[in-house]
Amino acid sequence: MSAKDNKDSPYIAFHQSVKFTFDGVKYKGFKGDTIASALIRNNIKIIGRSFKYHRPRGIYTCGIEEPNALVQILSEYSEPNTRATVKQIYEGLKIESQNRWPSLENDLSSVNNLLSPLFSAGFYNKTFMKPRGFWKKVYEPLIRKAAGLGKPPKPFKTKSTQLHHHVDIVIVGGGLSGLLAAKSLAKTKLKVLLIEQDSYLGGILKNSNKISTIESKDRASWIKDVETEIEYSKNIKVLKNTLATTYNYINYLIAIEDLTTGMMPLEGHADQILHKIRADHIILANGHIERLISFRNNDLPGIMLAGSFEKYIQRYGVIPNISPVIFSNNSSSFSLIKILIDLNCKPQAYVDSRSGDKIESSLLDIIHKENIPLFTNAHVEGCDGKKQVEEISIRDSEGIITKLKSKMLCISGGFNPDVHLFTQSKGVLTWDDKYLTFKPSKSFQNTIVIGSAGGLFQYSKLANDIDSKLSFLNHEPIVNINFELNESDNYSIEKLWETKHEKKSRWSKSFIDLQNDVTTKDLRQGIREGFDRIEHLKRFTTNSMGTDQGKISSINALGIVSEILNKKVSEVGTTIYRPPYAPLSFASIAGRSTYNFYDPERKTSIHEWHKKNGAVFENVGQWKRPWYFQSYLEENLDQAVQREALQIRKYAGVLDGSTLGKIEIKGSDALEFMNLMYTNNFSKMKPMSARYALMLGEDGMIMDDGIISKINDNHFIATTTTGGAAKVLSHMEEFSQTEWPHLNVFMNSITEQFCTFNISGPKTRLIMEKVFKHIKFDNESFPFMTFNNFTYLDSTIRILRASFTGELGYEIYVRPSIALKLWEDLFRFGKDEGLIAYGTETMHLLRAEKGYIIVGQDTDGSVTPQDMDLEWMIGKSKKDFIGKRSLTRSDTIRSDRKQLVGIKPINQKNIIEEGQHIILSSNVKPPVKMLGHVTSSYMSPNLGHSFGMAVIKDGKNLIGSRAYVSSSSRDAYEVEIMKSVFIDDENKRLVS
Amino acid sequence: MKNLISSNSVDIKELNLNQILVRGLYTPSLNKQIKSQFKISLPQNNLQINQDKNIICSKNSFDQWSIILFQQLEFEIDNAIAKINEDEKILATNYSEGQIYLEISGENKISILNKITHFDFREKHFPLSTSAQTLIGRVDCNIYNLGNRLLVTCNRSFGDHLKDQLIDAIKF
Amino acid sequence: MLIINCPYCGPREQCEFTNGGEAHVARPSDPEKVSDKEWSEYVFFRSNPKGIYFERWVHSHGCKKWFNAVRDTSTDKVLKVYEIKDEKPSLADLENSNLTTPSGEPEVGSGNFTVRKI
């Protein structure tokens, strides 16, 4: 009883053989074969082992709804859980079956099948809890090994790309209904996109024998003619090998296109396109899916859905078995029987659960004519066999069992309109009592459902269905199509979800969800244990939770549950269908935003100079900033920072501060606005002077800080931290637009319009005088915290006298086009004075020695200005500013708030670590009261010892006393709490 | 002006342009000031572009205009900006050096851009002589529809990333 | 991903916008005169209804302007978009949102229709 080729199928290139390997054995198929059809051709029955019980499994269907035939593709990046029924073979393809060891034939884990009475529903929720220590050491490692179906994939760099579409109409499905809809839209002005998951258009026309002729043409010719018509129309685009996976809001369709169908994907080349489609209207013509019937051992290899069996014959040119037994509860088998007869095969028997008077005469006729054994009002009770179907037990209406020796059983439990996308679109379903399935009823979005996807199973009504639903689009009406059918136009079905078992043994299994090994017994047990809501029952049993989402069985489960609960199926409801419709790789979702395109790398205009001069970079947000400069190749961070810090306090150093935000604020109400945005009072500031300012949130916490330069009452320039630049600008815009729109004030970001150089150190003045010969830098002409505009190389630059290091210093703002020239000039004149470039780490160290806070380092969104000893920055006479009121909340006036202090280790050899807790005593017996933590910590070459900044409860009152810094790796060590300024606390250097 | 790439029916050139960002509410006196400095009037409709020989002026939103000059020297711009800023209710900022300017032309330009942006380029959403602010390749950009070519600008520090993505989109 | 109609730029994808929380939450005109409780409610408390919700959006990757919107939080349908300076629209002004039950569960669109009481 082996498989036989059907050379009539035009979709298989029988002259082109393709060699591939399955579980190490070489096989031959044809171009156009899927792995499944090629294996069927080679009479391979077992394709994998099931998830829990490791039962042998075979190919069950012929499409994306496949629950069993999941394989690992070794020749690419070892992708697991690939559907053998969809993946086309190519020369050299290497495939491995899953979930078995050591081999498919002999899987040791099939002992799970013997132990199966223990693995009932809710198994995952009830086991592996005790003894407690066992989880980490025993259970988890074991479960990790046993979990999943395949093995994790390997890295393989193909290019996944994405494409955005904006169209008027999308038609999902290039089958009979989809093609008719497209044809009718061909001459309109609407932009249409037709998506088809297979490599060929046609759907039921090419996948089955149900339609003999259409519009008096044979199927293949009709499809070809429509395809040509679509090609010539200017407005319709067709995407093949493209599967719509997600229907989002608003009319947003995600579809995945496979560019390497039947080919080996190549590294560095595009293999997938993720299509992101916005459409005014989406027409769902995605057809229907056949469902199974539950009976004893309905998972044995050799059992296949009847429609899939027919699809293998028509679409893939292979008859899996020349004399199958067919078992159905509906009228759809005629076309299968007919094609078998036409190909000189003959079904071994036909079993119909309906009584003889309910069966179509055409079906009875062909059965009698061909002398096919007929069983009506009968069920398949079960199947038996060692690793595959060998015997089928049929029970008639009187209970008499007939056993047939057979290796193939085709089953059909009815059809479900494929409602996944429709329900993803948040449309409502309704139960159809005639067809015993759910079908779309009310749409939520602009969704139109046509054909069988909408629950229409009568060909004679199709033209009217499409015409009535598309008329508002001014399409070309179809009016009428003449079909010659190989089946009844009156699809009829009788309810049958499960047949009764004859034997009642602990090991007799009637499956509902094949992929997750869920049996009908599990459903009953779940309901007995109280999980009678369908969403709960699903999670408890894991029914329909596999990668196939229970496509061929989930409605059956609802049917069974409704019978147990004695409720209508519509009352039981369905679980929520979640995207994606079929597994989607993360690579396709990431698209191009991987590797070097993961995040933009922002660089300043001086970046190349930094690179050439030994900079080691760190990421500050998206920016690359010099972290430190290596004066020789092996110099590490600590060595460089010690060197840089000494050099700057002795001579001079320059930091590229271009990444810090700069905002220009202007308007007739600019002063009032700035007073509201910051804590400081800018009213009395002289023009051309600058001030360090704090910005709070409405909760009173420090949000950002910067230097505000006042040009005049109507014109300010504010700086921000690097990370806060965008946030501060948005914050200003928010309050200006939503809270105080009556204030005339505007803000422009000028972060990118200027480069900023921070030069400081005792030799700075000397260097500046050499570079800018015409500018006076003495204290009288250029006081501390003042600024002015000057000309340099025919460009306007601004120089502000300010410094973050506590040394005499200046900030130079210069246009990018001449920035590098100026930087190089600084070094040309400054090198002999000892000028060096320094990075962010040294900057952190130097400012800490002065007790200057860094927002985001010493603050974390939960500290007020008072906490940071910056109360002096609050403009006392200001009536209101953002955050002011919050500073007098009961929480913010607490005396035991954490306050900023400095700490110094008693033993100078100790190095304090950032993040360490401050505790009262060195006796570290839990519970230990935490007084605070270390926010910044450095080894200072200028002080000769390490020091830190910390926030400690009631810190101001603890200055002078001792505390301990705890550490997980060693004993706590003693520190002295002091003021946070360690160097030049009278600021003599700044104003020198 | 630099030819970045010319392939697959798309041409991308990088230009060196000057730009002034003007913030303020429309008044006839502001319009007069702009006209006297740049010989172009401010469009009054949102997103509209007024175009002249070497200059375009686009209204980005109800209180913002971009003036882009295809040639002018820096000092003249600074003077023009200073003059406009004399009005305390107006903010004019020199945006010339902080941006990069890309001119994208060719038959395939929209299908290439569709690979890296969700923006709807159809005529009904992005008509001729209008501008838009959106994301291209996850970078904030201004785009100007000048008919057979698109002008795309973004902040200088994102420029390399945007250019690389455009070239990558053309190649794959 | 929603499509939001920016009053200045037209309909754009949601990824260009940032949600700004509840709308029409007035900042006390004289913060010094309000109690700790009233002030804290302004700073920290926002309502979270199921159903009609008045909220703010900012077109952060576009024109950077703030505006208001009315959204049905059970279906995500944006019923109206209006400028920051406009008055809060009355419920009568809004498009027919399909709120039907006391808990605000619309028949279509919330996605939870499948959960039935047995």
PDB file of N, CA and C in Angstrom, chain A residues 539-582:
ATOM      1  N   ARG A 539      -5.841  27.193  29.387  1.00  0.00           N
ATOM      2  CA  ARG A 539      -4.537  27.272  30.050  1.00  0.00           C
ATOM      3  C   ARG A 539      -4.285  26.035  30.890  1.00  0.00           C
ATOM      4  N   PHE A 540      -5.339  25.504  31.507  1.00  0.00           N
ATOM      5  CA  PHE A 540      -5.158  24.353  32.384  1.00  0.00           C
ATOM      6  C   PHE A 540      -4.745  23.113  31.594  1.00  0.00           C
ATOM      7  N   THR A 541      -5.342  22.938  30.416  1.00  0.00           N
ATOM      8  CA  THR A 541      -5.032  21.739  29.624  1.00  0.00           C
ATOM      9  C   THR A 541      -3.968  21.993  28.569  1.00  0.00           C
ATOM     10  N   THR A 542      -3.670  23.233  28.294  1.00  0.00           N
ATOM     11  CA  THR A 542      -2.801  23.699  27.193  1.00  0.00           C
ATOM     12  C   THR A 542      -3.390  23.382  25.828  1.00  0.00           C
ATOM     13  N   ASN A 543      -4.679  23.148  25.774  1.00  0.00           N
ATOM     14  CA  ASN A 543      -5.332  22.919  24.488  1.00  0.00           C
ATOM     15  C   ASN A 543      -5.219  24.154  23.602  1.00  0.00           C
ATOM     16  N   SER A 544      -4.846  23.980  22.375  1.00  0.00           N
ATOM     17  CA  SER A 544      -4.694  25.024  21.360  1.00  0.00           C
ATOM     18  C   SER A 544      -3.598  26.035  21.690  1.00  0.00           C
ATOM     19  N   MET A 545      -2.675  25.662  22.593  1.00  0.00           N
ATOM     20  CA  MET A 545      -1.604  26.596  22.923  1.00  0.00           C
ATOM     21  C   MET A 545      -0.308  26.302  22.179  1.00  0.00           C
ATOM     22  N   GLY A 546      -0.340  25.378  21.242  1.00  0.00           N
ATOM     23  CA  GLY A 546       0.878  25.056  20.501  1.00  0.00           C
ATOM     24  C   GLY A 546       1.104  26.025  19.357  1.00  0.00           C
ATOM     25  N   THR A 547       2.125  25.758  18.565  1.00  0.00           N
ATOM     26  CA  THR A 547       2.442  26.685  17.477  1.00  0.00           C
ATOM     27  C   THR A 547       1.394  26.638  16.373  1.00  0.00           C
ATOM     28  N   ASP A 548       0.537  25.628  16.389  1.00  0.00           N
ATOM     29  CA  ASP A 548      -0.519  25.551  15.374  1.00  0.00           C
ATOM     30  C   ASP A 548      -1.806  26.187  15.878  1.00  0.00           C
ATOM     31  N   GLN A 549      -1.805  26.644  17.125  1.00  0.00           N
ATOM     32  CA  GLN A 549      -2.960  27.293  17.734  1.00  0.00           C
ATOM     33  C   GLN A 549      -4.222  26.450  17.625  1.00  0.00           C
ATOM     34  N   GLY A 550      -4.020  25.115  17.540  1.00  0.00           N
ATOM     35  CA  GLY A 550      -5.182  24.224  17.510  1.00  0.00           C
ATOM     36  C   GLY A 550      -6.089  24.452  16.326  1.00  0.00           C
ATOM     37  N   LYS A 551      -5.492  24.827  15.167  1.00  0.00           N
ATOM     38  CA  LYS A 551      -6.327  25.185  14.029  1.00  0.00           C
ATOM     39  C   LYS A 551      -7.274  24.084  13.589  1.00  0.00           C
ATOM     40  N   ILE A 552      -6.857  22.811  13.710  1.00  0.00           N
ATOM     41  CA  ILE A 552      -7.745  21.752  13.222  1.00  0.00           C
ATOM     42  C   ILE A 552      -8.581  21.147  14.336  1.00  0.00           C
ATOM     43  N   SER A 553      -8.502  21.715  15.549  1.00  0.00           N
ATOM     44  CA  SER A 553      -9.202  21.045  16.637  1.00  0.00           C
ATOM     45  C   SER A 553      -9.851  21.956  17.669  1.00  0.00           C
ATOM     46  N   SER A 554      -9.565  23.242  17.639  1.00  0.00           N
ATOM     47  CA  SER A 554     -10.042  24.085  18.741  1.00  0.00           C
ATOM     48  C   SER A 554     -11.566  24.200  18.750  1.00  0.00           C
ATOM     49  N   ILE A 555     -12.178  24.229  17.590  1.00  0.00           N
ATOM     50  CA  ILE A 555     -13.645  24.309  17.565  1.00  0.00           C
ATOM     51  C   ILE A 555     -14.235  22.998  18.089  1.00  0.00           C
ATOM     52  N   ASN A 556     -13.570  21.882  17.754  1.00  0.00           N
ATOM     53  CA  ASN A 556     -14.021  20.593  18.284  1.00  0.00           C
ATOM     54  C   ASN A 556     -14.040  20.626  19.808  1.00  0.00           C
ATOM     55  N   ALA A 557     -12.985  21.224  20.383  1.00  0.00           N
ATOM     56  CA  ALA A 557     -12.915  21.297  21.844  1.00  0.00           C
ATOM     57  C   ALA A 557     -14.123  22.052  22.387  1.00  0.00           C
ATOM     58  N   LEU A 558     -14.479  23.154  21.726  1.00  0.00           N
ATOM     59  CA  LEU A 558     -15.643  23.916  22.181  1.00  0.00           C
ATOM     60  C   LEU A 558     -16.903  23.074  22.089  1.00  0.00           C
ATOM     61  N   GLY A 559     -16.992  22.287  21.017  1.00  0.00           N
ATOM     62  CA  GLY A 559     -18.152  21.406  20.855  1.00  0.00           C
ATOM     63  C   GLY A 559     -18.244  20.409  21.995  1.00  0.00           C
ATOM     64  N   ILE A 560     -17.095  19.796  22.323  1.00  0.00           N
ATOM     65  CA  ILE A 560     -17.074  18.805  23.400  1.00  0.00           C
ATOM     66  C   ILE A 560     -17.418  19.455  24.729  1.00  0.00           C
ATOM     67  N   VAL A 561     -16.819  20.627  24.982  1.00  0.00           N
ATOM     68  CA  VAL A 561     -17.076  21.329  26.245  1.00  0.00           C
ATOM     69  C   VAL A 561     -18.551  21.697  26.346  1.00  0.00           C
ATOM     70  N   SER A 562     -19.129  22.134  25.241  1.00  0.00           N
ATOM     71  CA  SER A 562     -20.543  22.532  25.302  1.00  0.00           C
ATOM     72  C   SER A 562     -21.418  21.342  25.649  1.00  0.00           C
ATOM     73  N   GLU A 563     -21.034  20.167  25.163  1.00  0.00           N
ATOM     74  CA  GLU A 563     -21.821  18.964  25.491  1.00  0.00           C
ATOM     75  C   GLU A 563     -21.670  18.607  26.959  1.00  0.00           C
ATOM     76  N   ILE A 564     -20.445  18.702  27.467  1.00  0.00           N
ATOM     77  CA  ILE A 564     -20.230  18.361  28.883  1.00  0.00           C
ATOM     78  C   ILE A 564     -21.001  19.327  29.778  1.00  0.00           C
ATOM     79  N   LEU A 565     -20.973  20.596  29.438  1.00  0.00           N
ATOM     80  CA  LEU A 565     -21.617  21.595  30.289  1.00  0.00           C
ATOM     81  C   LEU A 565     -23.103  21.740  29.981  1.00  0.00           C
ATOM     82  N   ASN A 566     -23.527  21.049  28.920  1.00  0.00           N
ATOM     83  CA  ASN A 566     -24.920  21.152  28.489  1.00  0.00           C
ATOM     84  C   ASN A 566     -25.296  22.604  28.172  1.00  0.00           C
ATOM     85  N   LYS A 567     -24.394  23.279  27.459  1.00  0.00           N
ATOM     86  CA  LYS A 567     -24.649  24.650  27.049  1.00  0.00           C
ATOM     87  C   LYS A 567     -24.547  24.729  25.530  1.00  0.00           C
ATOM     88  N   LYS A 568     -25.054  25.832  24.995  1.00  0.00           N
ATOM     89  CA  LYS A 568     -24.858  26.039  23.560  1.00  0.00           C
ATOM     90  C   LYS A 568     -23.402  26.442  23.318  1.00  0.00           C
ATOM     91  N   VAL A 569     -22.920  26.082  22.157  1.00  0.00           N
ATOM     92  CA  VAL A 569     -21.516  26.428  21.849  1.00  0.00           C
ATOM     93  C   VAL A 569     -21.326  27.936  21.867  1.00  0.00           C
ATOM     94  N   SER A 570     -22.347  28.681  21.445  1.00  0.00           N
ATOM     95  CA  SER A 570     -22.209  30.139  21.427  1.00  0.00           C
ATOM     96  C   SER A 570     -22.089  30.688  22.841  1.00  0.00           C
ATOM     97  N   GLU A 571     -22.634  29.945  23.820  1.00  0.00           N
ATOM     98  CA  GLU A 571     -22.490  30.390  25.198  1.00  0.00           C
ATOM     99  C   GLU A 571     -21.106  30.061  25.743  1.00  0.00           C
ATOM    100  N   VAL A 572     -20.549  28.982  25.255  1.00  0.00           N
ATOM    101  CA  VAL A 572     -19.190  28.622  25.688  1.00  0.00           C
ATOM    102  C   VAL A 572     -18.201  29.666  25.161  1.00  0.00           C
ATOM    103  N   GLY A 573     -18.438  30.120  23.934  1.00  0.00           N
ATOM    104  CA  GLY A 573     -17.586  31.149  23.362  1.00  0.00           C
ATOM    105  C   GLY A 573     -16.272  30.575  22.859  1.00  0.00           C
ATOM    106  N   THR A 574     -15.429  31.415  22.312  1.00  0.00           N
ATOM    107  CA  THR A 574     -14.110  30.978  21.856  1.00  0.00           C
ATOM    108  C   THR A 574     -13.057  31.680  22.702  1.00  0.00           C
ATOM    109  N   THR A 575     -11.843  31.147  22.695  1.00  0.00           N
ATOM    110  CA  THR A 575     -10.746  31.892  23.321  1.00  0.00           C
ATOM    111  C   THR A 575     -10.303  32.970  22.330  1.00  0.00           C
ATOM    112  N   ILE A 576      -9.502  33.907  22.828  1.00  0.00           N
ATOM    113  CA  ILE A 576      -9.099  35.005  21.949  1.00  0.00           C
ATOM    114  C   ILE A 576      -8.029  34.518  20.977  1.00  0.00           C
ATOM    115  N   TYR A 577      -8.247  34.793  19.715  1.00  0.00           N
ATOM    116  CA  TYR A 577      -7.258  34.427  18.717  1.00  0.00           C
ATOM    117  C   TYR A 577      -6.171  35.489  18.717  1.00  0.00           C
ATOM    118  N   ARG A 578      -4.958  35.077  18.952  1.00  0.00           N
ATOM    119  CA  ARG A 578      -3.901  36.075  19.050  1.00  0.00           C
ATOM    120  C   ARG A 578      -2.953  36.002  17.866  1.00  0.00           C
ATOM    121  N   PRO A 579      -2.464  37.143  17.437  1.00  0.00           N
ATOM    122  CA  PRO A 579      -1.466  37.133  16.370  1.00  0.00           C
ATOM    123  C   PRO A 579      -0.152  36.609  16.918  1.00  0.00           C
ATOM    124  N   PRO A 580       0.785  36.135  16.109  1.00  0.00           N
ATOM    125  CA  PRO A 580       0.621  35.980  14.670  1.00  0.00           C
ATOM    126  C   PRO A 580      -0.093  34.677  14.327  1.00  0.00           C
ATOM    127  N   TYR A 581      -0.619  34.642  13.129  1.00  0.00           N
ATOM    128  CA  TYR A 581      -1.368  33.486  12.664  1.00  0.00           C
ATOM    129  C   TYR A 581      -0.463  32.267  12.557  1.00  0.00           C
ATOM    130  N   ALA A 582       0.771  32.504  12.197  1.00  0.00           N
ATOM    131  CA  ALA A 582       1.758  31.433  12.125  1.00  0.00           C
ATOM    132  C   ALA A 582       3.051  31.998  12.688  1.00  0.00           C
TER     133      ALA A 582
END
